[in-house]
Coordinates of C-alpha atoms and ligand atoms in Angstrom, one line a residue:
M49 CA 0.0 0.0 0.0
L50 CA 1.0 3.5 -0.6
N51 CA 2.1 5.2 2.7
R52 CA -1.2 6.7 3.5
R53 CA 0.2 9.6 5.6
K54 CA 2.6 10.6 2.8
F55 CA -0.2 10.2 0.2
L56 CA -2.5 12.5 2.2
Q57 CA 0.3 15.1 2.9
L58 CA 1.2 15.3 -0.7
S59 CA -2.4 15.7 -1.8
T60 CA -3.3 18.3 0.8
L61 CA -0.2 20.4 0.2
A62 CA -0.5 20.4 -3.5
T63 CA -4.2 21.3 -3.6
P64 CA -4.3 24.9 -2.5
L65 CA -1.2 25.7 -4.4
L66 CA -2.4 24.2 -7.8
S67 CA -6.0 24.2 -7.8
F68 CA -7.8 27.3 -6.8
K69 CA -5.7 29.7 -8.8
N70 CA -6.9 30.3 -12.3
V71 CA -4.2 27.9 -13.7
L72 CA -3.4 28.4 -17.3
T73 CA -2.2 25.1 -18.4
N74 CA 1.4 24.9 -19.8
G75 CA 1.4 28.8 -19.7
K76 CA -1.1 29.4 -22.5
A77 CA -4.1 31.5 -22.2
P78 CA -7.4 29.7 -22.3
T79 CA -8.8 29.7 -25.7
K80 CA -11.7 28.5 -28.0
P81 CA -12.2 26.5 -30.1
I82 CA -9.8 23.9 -28.9
V83 CA -9.4 20.1 -29.2
V84 CA -7.1 17.7 -27.2
S85 CA -6.6 14.1 -28.0
T86 CA -4.7 11.2 -26.4
W87 CA -1.4 9.9 -27.7
N88 CA 1.0 10.9 -30.5
N89 CA -1.3 10.6 -33.4
G90 CA -3.7 12.9 -31.7
K91 CA -2.0 15.4 -33.9
E92 CA -3.8 14.1 -37.0
V93 CA -6.9 13.5 -35.1
N94 CA -6.9 17.1 -34.1
A95 CA -6.3 18.3 -37.5
E96 CA -9.5 16.3 -38.7
A97 CA -11.5 17.9 -35.8
W98 CA -9.9 21.4 -36.5
K99 CA -11.4 21.3 -40.0
I100 CA -14.9 21.6 -38.3
L101 CA -14.0 23.7 -35.3
S102 CA -12.1 26.3 -37.3
N103 CA -15.3 26.8 -39.3
N104 CA -17.5 27.5 -36.4
G105 CA -18.6 23.8 -36.5
R106 CA -19.9 21.9 -33.6
A107 CA -17.8 20.1 -31.1
L108 CA -19.8 16.9 -31.6
D109 CA -19.1 16.8 -35.2
A110 CA -15.5 17.5 -34.7
V111 CA -14.9 14.8 -32.2
E112 CA -16.8 12.2 -34.3
A113 CA -14.6 13.3 -37.2
G114 CA -11.5 12.9 -35.3
A115 CA -12.4 9.4 -34.1
R116 CA -13.5 8.2 -37.5
Y117 CA -10.1 9.3 -38.8
V118 CA -8.2 6.8 -36.5
E119 CA -10.8 4.1 -37.0
D120 CA -9.7 4.2 -40.5
T121 CA -6.0 4.6 -40.2
I122 CA -4.7 2.8 -37.2
D123 CA -3.5 -1.0 -37.2
C124 CA -3.1 -1.9 -33.5
C125 CA -5.5 -0.7 -31.0
I126 CA -8.4 1.1 -32.8
G127 CA -10.9 0.1 -35.5
L128 CA -10.9 -3.3 -37.5
G129 CA -7.2 -3.1 -37.8
G130 CA -6.8 -3.5 -34.1
Y131 CA -5.5 -6.5 -32.2
P132 CA -8.1 -9.2 -31.7
D133 CA -9.3 -10.9 -28.5
R134 CA -8.0 -14.3 -27.5
D135 CA -10.3 -16.1 -29.9
G136 CA -8.8 -14.1 -32.7
I137 CA -11.9 -11.7 -33.1
V138 CA -11.6 -7.9 -33.2
T139 CA -14.4 -6.3 -31.1
L140 CA -14.7 -2.6 -30.8
D141 CA -15.7 -0.2 -28.0
S142 CA -16.7 3.4 -28.5
C143 CA -18.7 6.1 -26.9
I144 CA -19.7 9.8 -27.6
M145 CA -21.2 12.6 -25.5
D146 CA -22.4 16.1 -26.3
E147 CA -23.0 19.3 -24.5
N148 CA -26.5 18.4 -23.4
A149 CA -25.4 15.2 -21.7
N150 CA -26.8 13.2 -24.7
C151 CA -24.5 10.2 -25.1
G152 CA -24.4 6.8 -27.0
S153 CA -22.0 4.0 -26.9
V154 CA -21.2 0.5 -28.3
G155 CA -19.5 -2.3 -26.6
A156 CA -17.7 -5.3 -28.2
I157 CA -19.2 -4.6 -31.7
E158 CA -17.8 -6.7 -34.5
Q159 CA -17.2 -6.1 -38.3
I160 CA -18.3 -2.4 -38.3
K161 CA -15.8 0.1 -39.4
H162 CA -17.0 3.2 -37.6
P163 CA -18.2 2.3 -34.1
I164 CA -18.2 5.9 -33.1
S165 CA -20.7 6.7 -35.6
V166 CA -22.9 3.8 -34.5
A167 CA -22.6 5.3 -31.0
R168 CA -23.8 8.7 -32.3
K169 CA -26.7 7.0 -34.0
I170 CA -27.8 5.2 -30.9
M171 CA -27.6 8.6 -29.2
E172 CA -29.6 10.5 -31.7
T173 CA -32.2 8.0 -32.7
T174 CA -33.0 5.7 -29.8
P175 CA -34.0 6.2 -26.3
H176 CA -31.1 4.2 -25.2
I177 CA -27.4 5.0 -24.6
M178 CA -25.5 1.5 -25.0
L179 CA -25.9 -1.4 -27.3
V180 CA -23.5 -4.3 -27.3
G181 CA -22.4 -7.3 -29.2
D182 CA -24.8 -8.7 -31.7
G183 CA -27.4 -6.3 -30.9
A184 CA -25.1 -3.4 -31.6
Q185 CA -24.2 -4.9 -34.9
Q186 CA -27.8 -5.5 -35.7
F187 CA -28.6 -1.9 -35.1
A188 CA -25.7 -0.8 -37.2
L189 CA -26.7 -2.9 -40.2
E190 CA -30.4 -1.6 -39.8
N191 CA -29.1 1.8 -39.9
G192 CA -27.1 1.6 -43.1
F193 CA -23.6 0.6 -41.7
E194 CA -22.0 -2.0 -43.9
K195 CA -20.7 -5.4 -42.5
Q196 CA -17.0 -5.8 -43.1
Q197 CA -15.4 -9.2 -43.4
Q198 CA -13.0 -9.7 -40.7
V199 CA -9.4 -9.8 -42.0
L200 CA -6.8 -9.2 -39.3
S201 CA -4.3 -6.4 -40.2
D202 CA -0.7 -7.5 -40.7
P203 CA 0.5 -6.1 -37.3
A204 CA -2.6 -7.6 -35.6
K205 CA -2.0 -11.1 -37.2
K206 CA 1.7 -11.0 -36.2
A207 CA 1.2 -10.0 -32.7
Y208 CA -1.8 -12.6 -32.4
D209 CA 0.4 -15.4 -33.8
N210 CA 3.1 -14.5 -31.3
W211 CA 0.7 -14.4 -28.5
L212 CA -0.7 -17.7 -29.4
K213 CA 2.6 -19.4 -28.8
K214 CA 2.0 -19.1 -25.0
S215 CA -1.5 -17.9 -24.9
E216 CA -0.6 -16.4 -21.6
Y217 CA -3.2 -14.2 -20.2
K218 CA -1.1 -11.9 -18.2
P219 CA -1.8 -8.2 -18.8
E220 CA 1.1 -6.0 -19.0
I221 CA -0.5 -2.7 -19.9
N222 CA 1.2 0.1 -21.5
I223 CA 4.7 -0.6 -20.3
E224 CA 6.6 1.3 -23.0
N225 CA 9.9 -0.1 -24.4
K226 CA 12.9 2.0 -25.0
E227 CA 12.6 2.1 -28.8
A228 CA 9.2 3.4 -28.7
V229 CA 9.9 6.1 -26.1
E230 CA 12.8 7.3 -28.3
K231 CA 10.5 7.6 -31.2
S232 CA 7.7 9.3 -29.3
K233 CA 10.2 11.8 -27.9
K234 CA 10.7 12.8 -31.6
G235 CA 7.0 13.3 -31.7
N236 CA 6.5 11.1 -34.7
G237 CA 6.8 7.6 -33.4
P238 CA 4.3 4.9 -34.4
F239 CA 1.0 5.6 -33.0
A240 CA 1.0 2.9 -30.4
P241 CA 4.7 2.9 -29.2
Q242 CA 3.4 0.9 -26.1
Y243 CA 2.6 -2.1 -28.3
F244 CA 4.9 -5.0 -28.5
D245 CA 4.7 -7.3 -31.6
D246 CA 5.9 -10.2 -29.6
G247 CA 2.4 -10.9 -28.3
R248 CA 2.7 -9.5 -24.7
I249 CA -0.6 -8.1 -23.8
N250 CA -1.0 -4.4 -24.4
H251 CA -3.5 -1.9 -25.8
D252 CA -4.5 1.7 -26.4
T253 CA -7.3 4.0 -27.0
M254 CA -8.1 7.3 -28.8
G255 CA -10.1 9.8 -26.7
L256 CA -10.6 13.4 -27.7
V257 CA -12.5 16.2 -26.1
A258 CA -13.2 19.6 -27.7
L259 CA -14.8 23.1 -27.0
D260 CA -16.2 24.7 -30.0
A261 CA -16.4 28.5 -30.9
S262 CA -19.9 28.6 -29.3
G263 CA -18.6 27.4 -26.0
N264 CA -20.0 23.8 -26.3
M265 CA -18.1 20.8 -25.5
S266 CA -18.3 17.1 -26.7
G267 CA -16.1 14.0 -26.6
A268 CA -15.5 10.8 -28.3
V269 CA -13.5 7.5 -27.7
T270 CA -12.7 4.6 -29.8
T271 CA -10.7 1.5 -29.3
S272 CA -10.3 -2.2 -30.1
G273 CA -9.6 -2.6 -26.3
M274 CA -7.2 -4.8 -24.4
A275 CA -5.4 -7.1 -26.9
F276 CA -6.2 -10.8 -26.4
K277 CA -8.9 -10.0 -24.0
I278 CA -11.5 -12.6 -23.1
H279 CA -14.1 -12.5 -25.9
G280 CA -17.0 -10.2 -24.8
R281 CA -14.8 -8.2 -22.7
V282 CA -16.0 -4.4 -22.6
G283 CA -13.6 -1.8 -21.3
D284 CA -13.9 1.8 -20.1
S285 CA -14.1 3.2 -23.7
A286 CA -17.7 2.1 -24.0
I287 CA -18.8 3.5 -20.7
I288 CA -19.9 7.0 -20.1
G289 CA -18.3 8.3 -16.9
D290 CA -15.4 5.9 -17.4
G291 CA -13.6 6.3 -20.7
L292 CA -15.4 9.7 -21.4
F293 CA -17.5 12.4 -19.6
V294 CA -18.7 15.7 -20.7
D295 CA -20.4 18.5 -18.5
N296 CA -20.8 21.6 -20.4
E297 CA -20.9 23.6 -17.1
V298 CA -17.5 22.3 -16.2
G299 CA -15.5 20.5 -18.8
A300 CA -14.7 17.1 -20.2
A301 CA -12.2 14.2 -19.7
T302 CA -11.2 11.0 -21.4
S303 CA -9.0 8.2 -20.4
S304 CA -6.5 5.7 -21.9
G305 CA -5.0 2.7 -20.4
M306 CA -6.1 -0.2 -18.4
G307 CA -9.9 0.1 -18.6
E308 CA -10.6 -2.0 -15.6
E309 CA -8.8 0.3 -13.4
V310 CA -10.6 3.4 -14.7
M311 CA -13.9 1.5 -14.2
R312 CA -13.2 0.9 -10.7
I313 CA -13.3 4.5 -9.8
C314 CA -15.6 5.9 -12.6
G315 CA -12.6 7.7 -13.9
T316 CA -13.6 10.5 -16.1
H317 CA -16.6 11.3 -14.0
V318 CA -14.2 11.7 -11.0
V319 CA -12.0 14.1 -13.1
V320 CA -14.8 16.2 -14.3
E321 CA -16.2 16.4 -10.6
Y322 CA -12.8 17.5 -9.4
M323 CA -12.9 20.2 -12.0
R324 CA -16.2 21.2 -10.7
Q325 CA -14.7 21.7 -7.4
G326 CA -12.3 24.2 -8.8
Y327 CA -9.3 22.0 -9.7
S328 CA -7.5 22.7 -12.9
P329 CA -7.7 19.9 -15.5
E330 CA -4.2 18.6 -14.7
V331 CA -4.7 18.4 -10.9
A332 CA -8.1 16.9 -11.4
C333 CA -6.5 14.2 -13.5
K334 CA -3.8 13.7 -10.9
K335 CA -6.2 13.4 -8.1
A336 CA -8.0 10.7 -10.1
I337 CA -4.8 8.9 -10.6
E338 CA -4.0 9.1 -7.0
R339 CA -7.3 7.3 -6.3
I340 CA -6.3 4.4 -8.4
I341 CA -2.7 4.3 -6.9
H342 CA -4.2 4.5 -3.4
R343 CA -6.3 1.4 -3.8
S344 CA -3.0 -0.5 -4.4
E345 CA 0.4 0.7 -5.1
E346 CA 1.6 -2.7 -6.1
K347 CA -1.2 -3.2 -8.5
A348 CA -0.8 0.4 -9.9
K349 CA 2.9 0.0 -10.6
K350 CA 2.0 -2.8 -13.2
V351 CA -0.5 -0.8 -15.2
Q352 CA -0.8 2.4 -17.2
V353 CA -3.9 4.8 -16.9
G354 CA -3.7 8.3 -18.5
F355 CA -6.5 11.0 -18.0
L356 CA -6.8 13.9 -20.3
A357 CA -9.1 16.8 -19.4
L358 CA -10.2 20.1 -20.8
N359 CA -12.5 22.7 -18.9
N360 CA -15.0 24.9 -20.5
K361 CA -12.6 27.8 -20.3
G362 CA -10.1 26.1 -22.7
E363 CA -7.6 25.0 -20.0
Y364 CA -6.3 21.5 -20.4
G365 CA -4.1 19.0 -18.6
A366 CA -3.3 15.4 -18.2
Y367 CA -1.7 12.9 -15.7
A368 CA -0.8 9.3 -15.9
I369 CA 0.2 6.5 -13.5
Q370 CA 3.4 5.8 -15.6
K371 CA 5.8 8.0 -17.5
G372 CA 5.0 7.7 -21.3
F373 CA 1.5 9.0 -21.7
V374 CA 1.4 11.9 -24.3
F375 CA -1.4 14.1 -25.5
A376 CA -1.9 16.4 -28.5
V377 CA -3.4 19.9 -28.4
K378 CA -4.7 22.0 -31.3
S379 CA -6.1 25.5 -30.9
N380 CA -5.7 28.9 -32.9
G381 CA -2.5 29.5 -31.0
E382 CA -1.1 26.0 -30.6
E383 CA -0.4 22.6 -32.2
K384 CA 1.7 20.5 -30.0
I385 CA 2.2 17.1 -28.4
Y386 CA 2.9 17.3 -24.7
P387 CA 4.1 14.5 -22.4
A388 CA 1.8 14.0 -19.5
K389 CA 3.0 14.3 -15.9
Y390 CA 3.1 11.1 -14.2
F391 CA 3.3 9.3 -10.7
Y392 CA 5.9 6.7 -11.5
D393 CA 8.9 6.6 -13.6
L394 CA 9.9 3.0 -12.9
G395 CA 12.6 2.9 -15.5
V396 CA 10.6 0.5 -17.6
T397 CA 10.9 3.2 -20.4
Ligands
LIG229 N1 -9.0 1.9 -22.3 C1 -9.2 0.9 -23.2 C2 -9.6 -0.4 -22.6 O1 -9.2 -0.8 -21.6 O2 -10.2 -1.2 -23.4

């Protein structure tokens, strides 16, 4: 266990200094429109979203466009090119939420290219929020989405074949390797540097949240989830309040990493509630990370979780359990990838 006294001291000392001032993240003045996304290729994701935001478009359309972009282009951890579950089947999780608390999600959907758009369709045309598995696919087909034949992408096939050699179900989440970190330092590494192609379990997620010129916020998340998961497993990325939460009166947050750890604390809801209390986005993310670590330091050291938040003033921030989580920002004055602050540098990178 984390030394409780030390933990509480750290938290209480940091709070008044960092949270109740009007913190301008990374020294930039708050601005709108703005979009922030997880990981290196958040840069390209943001560029897609920016086409809409910079034309006075709605944040909801922008985040959907960003998510669709990665669903089309990434071969590891998002969309149909993602790593399969332990039965060799690619299943996708996704959710979306707008400025009015409208939300939609799909869990473990198969053979549909754009789960984010299915999630939006559920949000806009049904009385429900979440559809899963066969029911989600059936809904998608009834609503004009095409069924794609499952063909594993080359990286997914290679990783799965390697994994099958041992079929060891031992999550080792987002423990980045040296080569990947070197590449990501240059800002142009492979999208998922945290992936090993030797079959060790790893995964990642694209989450983005945006504030549009009208002052409205939305967010979207999309992923193929944890590689080699048990068939039917649904992670945080399909759950409103875990992988994504938006409250237009406060801000929005998204998560990446080990979904189960996010789900145990309703992670992004917690981040937004901390922002409601007056904490800056970065401190709100840090406090949510501390909650995960506080439960079990031993367990937390073995996993990665990163939170990324944007408040309705355009201030942003992130925090992760481990070194290695990065996020991308795009606004009128800025286009940049930042390393998130972190709790542990265990030398695994
Ligand atoms: N954060 C994505 C997942 O755990 O599936």
